[in-house]
Amino acid sequence: ISSTKVHNAVKSEASNPSAEEKRGKTPSKNKTPEHSRSIVRSFIASIPSYGSHYSRSKSTKRYLDPSLTYAKIYRQYIAKMEELEESPVSKKVFMDIFHSDFNLSIKKPHTDTCKTCDTLKHSIQAVKNDNDKREIEEKKLSDHHTMIKKLKNEFDDDLKRAGDEVKVLTFDLQKALPTPKVPTNVAFYKRQLWTYNLCIYDEGTKQGHMYLWAENIASRGAQEIASCLLCHLKSLPPTVTKVILYSDSCGGQNRNIKMALFLKHFLCQNTHNITKITQKFFVSGHSYNSCDRSFGTIEKCSSRH
């Protein structure tokens, strides 16, 4: 440091002892105003979120709807700013606030995986150095796959029997549909009406029959599923004497005492020619069926509107 700087500093201190340091006091012209940041925080906080079902007691992290993307959220923010006649912040600033001030994440869509397959694969990986234990786990996985293949072959055999006298029906409930489906941002933050859709697919005629009702009419338990099946069974032609039902193993809807009693009660009635109803279940995690393909068509068409 030069002697001139030292001399000037001492002179300044002597002439004005109470002088304040002015360096770094001038606000940056590029800094985002606190008012704008506050609006961003309020907007992000207003987005519906939910905690994880399995780890909500251990984590404070919350999740946004899987249908959202960061780009879509930012577009909604821009639309909100236009409505408020405020200047929006840049996307970089918006995302910085999103990640630094909130413990949020966009939930990845669930995939229908087999719990048994996943468990056994992890077990095999965990004991890969122990040949005896690995062989036991591999045998369990092989037996599990053999059972799946056996059920698939049984399903294929039933399809060959489908005709005028034998009906092979697959039924499944679609995920709840928000009603109405509108693209406006305002609707996303409202409590929408949920519509339920049960598909009963005739594997012989390759036709799907949809039974829809709103949540204010009925729930989606075993009694509602049985009501739809009753309506469909009554509509079958008089030539049908045997019915084979396929569904997933959901205990609250398909695989329960209420469904068994309903089918027994239906067979005891004298208003039809059906003498036998066989109910079979797909293996959990391997239950992709014709109903799911129909649901995929519905969702694909609805996404265009």
Coordinates of C-alpha atoms in Angstrom, one line a residue:
I1 CA 0.0 0.0 0.0
S2 CA 1.3 3.4 -0.9
S3 CA 2.0 6.2 1.7
T4 CA -0.5 8.5 -0.1
K5 CA -3.4 6.1 0.7
V6 CA -2.3 5.9 4.4
H7 CA -2.0 9.7 4.6
N8 CA -5.5 10.2 3.1
A9 CA -7.0 7.6 5.4
V10 CA -5.5 9.2 8.5
K11 CA -6.5 12.7 7.3
S12 CA -10.1 11.6 6.7
E13 CA -10.4 9.9 10.0
A14 CA -9.0 13.0 11.8
S15 CA -11.4 15.4 10.0
N16 CA -14.6 13.3 10.3
P17 CA -14.3 10.6 13.0
S18 CA -18.0 9.6 12.7
A19 CA -17.9 8.9 8.9
E20 CA -19.5 5.6 7.8
E21 CA -18.2 3.2 5.4
K22 CA -20.1 3.8 2.1
R23 CA -18.6 1.0 0.0
G24 CA -21.1 -1.7 -0.8
K25 CA -24.1 0.4 0.3
T26 CA -25.4 1.1 -3.1
P27 CA -28.2 -1.4 -4.1
S28 CA -27.5 -3.4 -7.2
K29 CA -29.6 -2.4 -10.2
N30 CA -30.0 -6.1 -11.2
K31 CA -31.3 -7.3 -7.8
T32 CA -34.8 -8.6 -7.8
P33 CA -37.0 -6.4 -5.6
E34 CA -38.3 -8.0 -2.4
H35 CA -41.9 -7.2 -3.5
S36 CA -41.5 -9.3 -6.6
R37 CA -39.9 -12.2 -4.7
S38 CA -42.7 -12.1 -2.2
I39 CA -45.3 -12.5 -5.0
V40 CA -43.3 -15.5 -6.3
R41 CA -43.4 -17.1 -2.8
S42 CA -47.1 -16.5 -2.5
F43 CA -47.8 -18.0 -5.9
I44 CA -45.7 -21.1 -5.2
A45 CA -47.3 -21.6 -1.8
S46 CA -50.7 -21.5 -3.5
I47 CA -50.0 -24.5 -5.7
P48 CA -51.7 -27.7 -4.3
S49 CA -49.2 -30.1 -2.8
Y50 CA -49.3 -33.2 -0.7
G51 CA -46.9 -35.2 1.5
S52 CA -45.6 -38.7 0.7
H53 CA -47.9 -41.4 1.9
Y54 CA -45.1 -43.6 3.1
S55 CA -42.5 -41.1 4.5
R56 CA -44.6 -38.2 5.7
S57 CA -43.6 -38.9 9.3
K58 CA -39.9 -38.7 8.5
S59 CA -39.8 -36.0 5.8
T60 CA -41.3 -32.5 5.3
K61 CA -40.9 -32.7 1.6
R62 CA -44.1 -32.1 -0.3
Y63 CA -45.0 -33.1 -3.9
L64 CA -46.8 -31.4 -6.7
D65 CA -49.2 -33.1 -9.2
P66 CA -47.3 -35.4 -11.7
S67 CA -49.1 -33.6 -14.6
L68 CA -47.2 -30.4 -13.8
T69 CA -43.8 -29.4 -15.2
Y70 CA -41.6 -26.5 -14.2
A71 CA -42.3 -24.9 -17.6
K72 CA -46.0 -25.2 -17.0
I73 CA -45.7 -23.7 -13.5
Y74 CA -43.8 -20.8 -14.8
R75 CA -46.3 -20.1 -17.5
Q76 CA -49.1 -20.1 -14.9
Y77 CA -47.0 -17.6 -12.9
I78 CA -46.6 -15.4 -16.0
A79 CA -50.4 -15.5 -16.5
K80 CA -50.9 -14.6 -12.9
M81 CA -48.6 -11.6 -13.2
E82 CA -50.5 -10.4 -16.2
E83 CA -53.7 -10.6 -14.2
L84 CA -52.1 -8.6 -11.4
E85 CA -50.5 -6.2 -13.8
E86 CA -47.1 -6.9 -12.2
S87 CA -43.7 -7.4 -13.8
P88 CA -42.7 -11.1 -13.6
V89 CA -39.3 -12.2 -12.5
S90 CA -37.1 -14.2 -14.9
K91 CA -37.4 -18.0 -15.0
K92 CA -34.0 -18.3 -13.4
V93 CA -35.0 -16.2 -10.4
F94 CA -38.3 -18.0 -10.2
M95 CA -36.6 -21.4 -10.1
D96 CA -34.0 -20.2 -7.5
I97 CA -36.8 -19.2 -5.2
F98 CA -38.7 -22.4 -5.9
H99 CA -35.7 -24.6 -4.9
S100 CA -34.2 -22.5 -2.1
D101 CA -37.4 -21.4 -0.2
F102 CA -39.6 -24.5 -0.7
N103 CA -39.1 -28.2 -0.1
L104 CA -41.1 -29.1 -3.2
S105 CA -40.8 -31.6 -6.0
I106 CA -42.9 -32.8 -8.9
K107 CA -44.1 -36.3 -8.1
K108 CA -43.1 -38.9 -10.7
P109 CA -46.1 -40.9 -12.0
H110 CA -46.5 -44.3 -10.3
T111 CA -45.9 -47.4 -12.4
D112 CA -47.7 -50.6 -11.8
T113 CA -44.7 -52.8 -10.7
C114 CA -44.9 -56.2 -9.0
K115 CA -44.0 -56.1 -5.4
T116 CA -42.8 -59.7 -5.3
C117 CA -40.6 -59.2 -8.4
D118 CA -39.0 -56.1 -6.9
T119 CA -38.5 -57.7 -3.5
L120 CA -36.9 -60.8 -4.9
K121 CA -34.6 -58.9 -7.3
H122 CA -33.3 -56.8 -4.4
S123 CA -32.9 -59.9 -2.3
I124 CA -30.8 -61.5 -5.0
Q125 CA -28.7 -58.4 -5.4
A126 CA -28.2 -58.3 -1.6
V127 CA -26.9 -61.9 -1.3
K128 CA -25.0 -62.1 -4.6
N129 CA -21.9 -63.2 -2.7
D130 CA -23.7 -66.0 -1.0
N131 CA -24.4 -68.7 -3.6
D132 CA -26.8 -70.8 -1.4
K133 CA -29.0 -67.9 -0.5
R134 CA -28.9 -66.5 -4.0
E135 CA -30.1 -69.8 -5.4
I136 CA -33.0 -69.9 -3.0
E137 CA -34.1 -66.3 -4.0
E138 CA -33.7 -67.1 -7.7
K139 CA -35.8 -70.2 -7.2
K140 CA -38.6 -68.1 -5.6
L141 CA -38.4 -65.6 -8.5
S142 CA -38.5 -68.4 -11.1
D143 CA -41.6 -70.0 -9.4
H144 CA -43.3 -66.6 -9.3
H145 CA -42.7 -66.1 -13.0
T146 CA -43.9 -69.7 -13.7
M147 CA -47.2 -68.9 -11.9
I148 CA -47.6 -65.7 -14.0
K149 CA -47.0 -67.6 -17.2
K150 CA -49.5 -70.3 -16.1
L151 CA -52.2 -67.7 -15.4
K152 CA -51.5 -66.1 -18.8
N153 CA -51.9 -69.5 -20.5
E154 CA -55.1 -70.1 -18.6
F155 CA -56.4 -66.7 -19.7
D156 CA -55.5 -67.5 -23.4
D157 CA -57.3 -70.8 -23.0
D158 CA -60.4 -69.0 -21.7
L159 CA -60.3 -66.7 -24.7
K160 CA -60.5 -69.6 -27.0
R161 CA -63.7 -70.8 -25.2
A162 CA -65.4 -67.4 -25.6
G163 CA -68.5 -67.5 -27.7
D164 CA -72.2 -67.5 -27.7
E165 CA -72.4 -69.6 -24.5
V166 CA -69.3 -68.5 -22.7
K167 CA -68.5 -64.9 -21.9
V168 CA -65.0 -63.8 -20.8
L169 CA -65.2 -60.4 -19.2
T170 CA -62.4 -58.3 -17.8
F171 CA -63.3 -55.4 -15.6
D172 CA -61.2 -52.6 -14.0
L173 CA -61.7 -49.2 -12.5
Q174 CA -60.0 -46.2 -14.2
K175 CA -58.2 -43.6 -12.1
A176 CA -60.6 -40.8 -11.0
L177 CA -61.3 -38.3 -13.7
P178 CA -61.5 -34.5 -12.8
T179 CA -64.7 -33.0 -14.1
P180 CA -64.9 -30.8 -16.0
K181 CA -61.5 -31.0 -17.8
V182 CA -60.7 -27.4 -18.6
P183 CA -57.3 -25.9 -19.5
T184 CA -57.7 -22.7 -17.6
N185 CA -55.2 -22.2 -14.7
V186 CA -58.0 -21.2 -12.3
A187 CA -59.6 -24.7 -12.5
F188 CA -56.4 -26.3 -11.3
Y189 CA -56.7 -24.6 -7.9
K190 CA -60.4 -25.4 -7.4
R191 CA -61.9 -28.5 -5.9
Q192 CA -63.2 -30.4 -8.9
L193 CA -65.8 -33.1 -9.1
W194 CA -64.3 -36.6 -9.5
T195 CA -65.9 -39.0 -12.0
Y196 CA -65.4 -42.8 -11.7
N197 CA -65.3 -45.0 -14.8
L198 CA -65.6 -48.8 -14.6
C199 CA -64.7 -50.7 -17.8
I200 CA -66.2 -54.1 -18.5
Y201 CA -64.4 -55.5 -21.5
D202 CA -65.9 -58.4 -23.5
E203 CA -62.9 -60.4 -24.6
G204 CA -64.9 -62.3 -27.1
T205 CA -66.5 -59.4 -29.1
K206 CA -63.5 -57.1 -28.3
Q207 CA -65.9 -54.4 -27.0
G208 CA -65.5 -52.3 -23.9
H209 CA -68.5 -51.1 -21.9
M210 CA -68.0 -48.0 -19.7
Y211 CA -70.0 -47.4 -16.6
L212 CA -69.6 -43.8 -15.2
W213 CA -70.8 -42.1 -12.1
A214 CA -69.8 -39.0 -10.1
E215 CA -68.5 -39.0 -6.6
N216 CA -71.7 -37.3 -5.4
I217 CA -73.8 -40.2 -6.6
A218 CA -71.8 -43.1 -5.1
S219 CA -68.4 -44.2 -3.9
R220 CA -66.1 -46.7 -5.6
G221 CA -66.2 -49.7 -3.4
A222 CA -67.3 -53.3 -3.8
Q223 CA -71.0 -52.5 -3.8
E224 CA -70.6 -50.0 -6.6
I225 CA -68.5 -52.4 -8.7
A226 CA -71.1 -55.2 -8.0
S227 CA -73.9 -52.8 -9.2
C228 CA -72.2 -52.3 -12.5
L229 CA -71.5 -56.0 -12.9
L230 CA -75.2 -56.7 -12.2
C231 CA -76.3 -54.3 -14.8
H232 CA -73.9 -55.8 -17.4
L233 CA -74.8 -59.4 -16.5
K234 CA -78.5 -58.7 -17.0
S235 CA -77.7 -57.3 -20.4
L236 CA -76.1 -60.5 -21.7
P237 CA -77.9 -62.5 -24.4
P238 CA -80.0 -65.5 -23.2
T239 CA -77.6 -67.9 -24.9
V240 CA -74.9 -67.2 -22.3
T241 CA -74.7 -70.0 -19.7
K242 CA -71.2 -69.4 -18.3
V243 CA -69.3 -66.3 -17.4
I244 CA -65.6 -66.0 -16.6
L245 CA -64.6 -62.8 -14.8
Y246 CA -61.0 -61.4 -14.7
S247 CA -59.9 -58.5 -12.6
D248 CA -57.0 -57.3 -10.5
S249 CA -56.6 -58.4 -6.8
C250 CA -57.8 -55.2 -5.2
G251 CA -59.3 -56.2 -1.9
G252 CA -61.5 -53.2 -1.5
Q253 CA -63.3 -53.6 -4.9
N254 CA -62.9 -57.0 -6.5
R255 CA -61.6 -59.6 -4.1
N256 CA -63.8 -59.6 -1.1
I257 CA -66.8 -61.3 0.5
K258 CA -69.3 -58.7 -0.8
M259 CA -68.4 -59.6 -4.4
A260 CA -68.6 -63.3 -3.7
L261 CA -72.0 -63.0 -2.0
F262 CA -73.2 -60.9 -4.9
L263 CA -72.2 -63.5 -7.5
K264 CA -73.8 -66.2 -5.4
H265 CA -77.0 -64.3 -5.1
F266 CA -77.1 -63.6 -8.8
L267 CA -76.8 -67.3 -9.7
C268 CA -79.7 -68.1 -7.3
Q269 CA -82.0 -65.9 -9.3
N270 CA -84.2 -67.4 -12.0
T271 CA -84.2 -64.4 -14.3
H272 CA -81.4 -65.6 -16.6
N273 CA -79.8 -68.7 -18.0
I274 CA -76.3 -68.3 -16.4
T275 CA -75.5 -71.4 -14.4
K276 CA -71.8 -70.8 -13.6
I277 CA -69.7 -67.7 -12.9
T278 CA -65.9 -68.1 -12.4
Q279 CA -64.0 -65.2 -10.9
K280 CA -60.2 -65.2 -11.6
F281 CA -57.6 -62.6 -10.6
F282 CA -54.5 -61.3 -12.3
V283 CA -51.2 -61.3 -10.4
S284 CA -50.6 -58.0 -8.7
G285 CA -48.2 -55.9 -10.8
H286 CA -48.9 -58.1 -13.8
S287 CA -52.5 -57.1 -14.3
Y288 CA -52.2 -55.0 -17.5
N289 CA -55.3 -55.9 -19.5
S290 CA -57.7 -54.8 -22.2
C291 CA -59.4 -52.3 -19.9
D292 CA -56.1 -50.5 -19.4
R293 CA -55.7 -50.2 -23.2
S294 CA -59.2 -48.7 -23.3
F295 CA -58.3 -46.2 -20.5
G296 CA -55.2 -45.3 -22.5
T297 CA -57.3 -44.4 -25.5
I298 CA -59.6 -42.3 -23.3
E299 CA -56.8 -40.4 -21.7
K300 CA -55.0 -39.9 -25.0
C301 CA -58.2 -38.4 -26.6
S302 CA -58.9 -36.2 -23.6
S303 CA -55.4 -34.7 -23.6
R304 CA -56.1 -33.2 -27.0
H305 CA -58.9 -31.1 -25.8

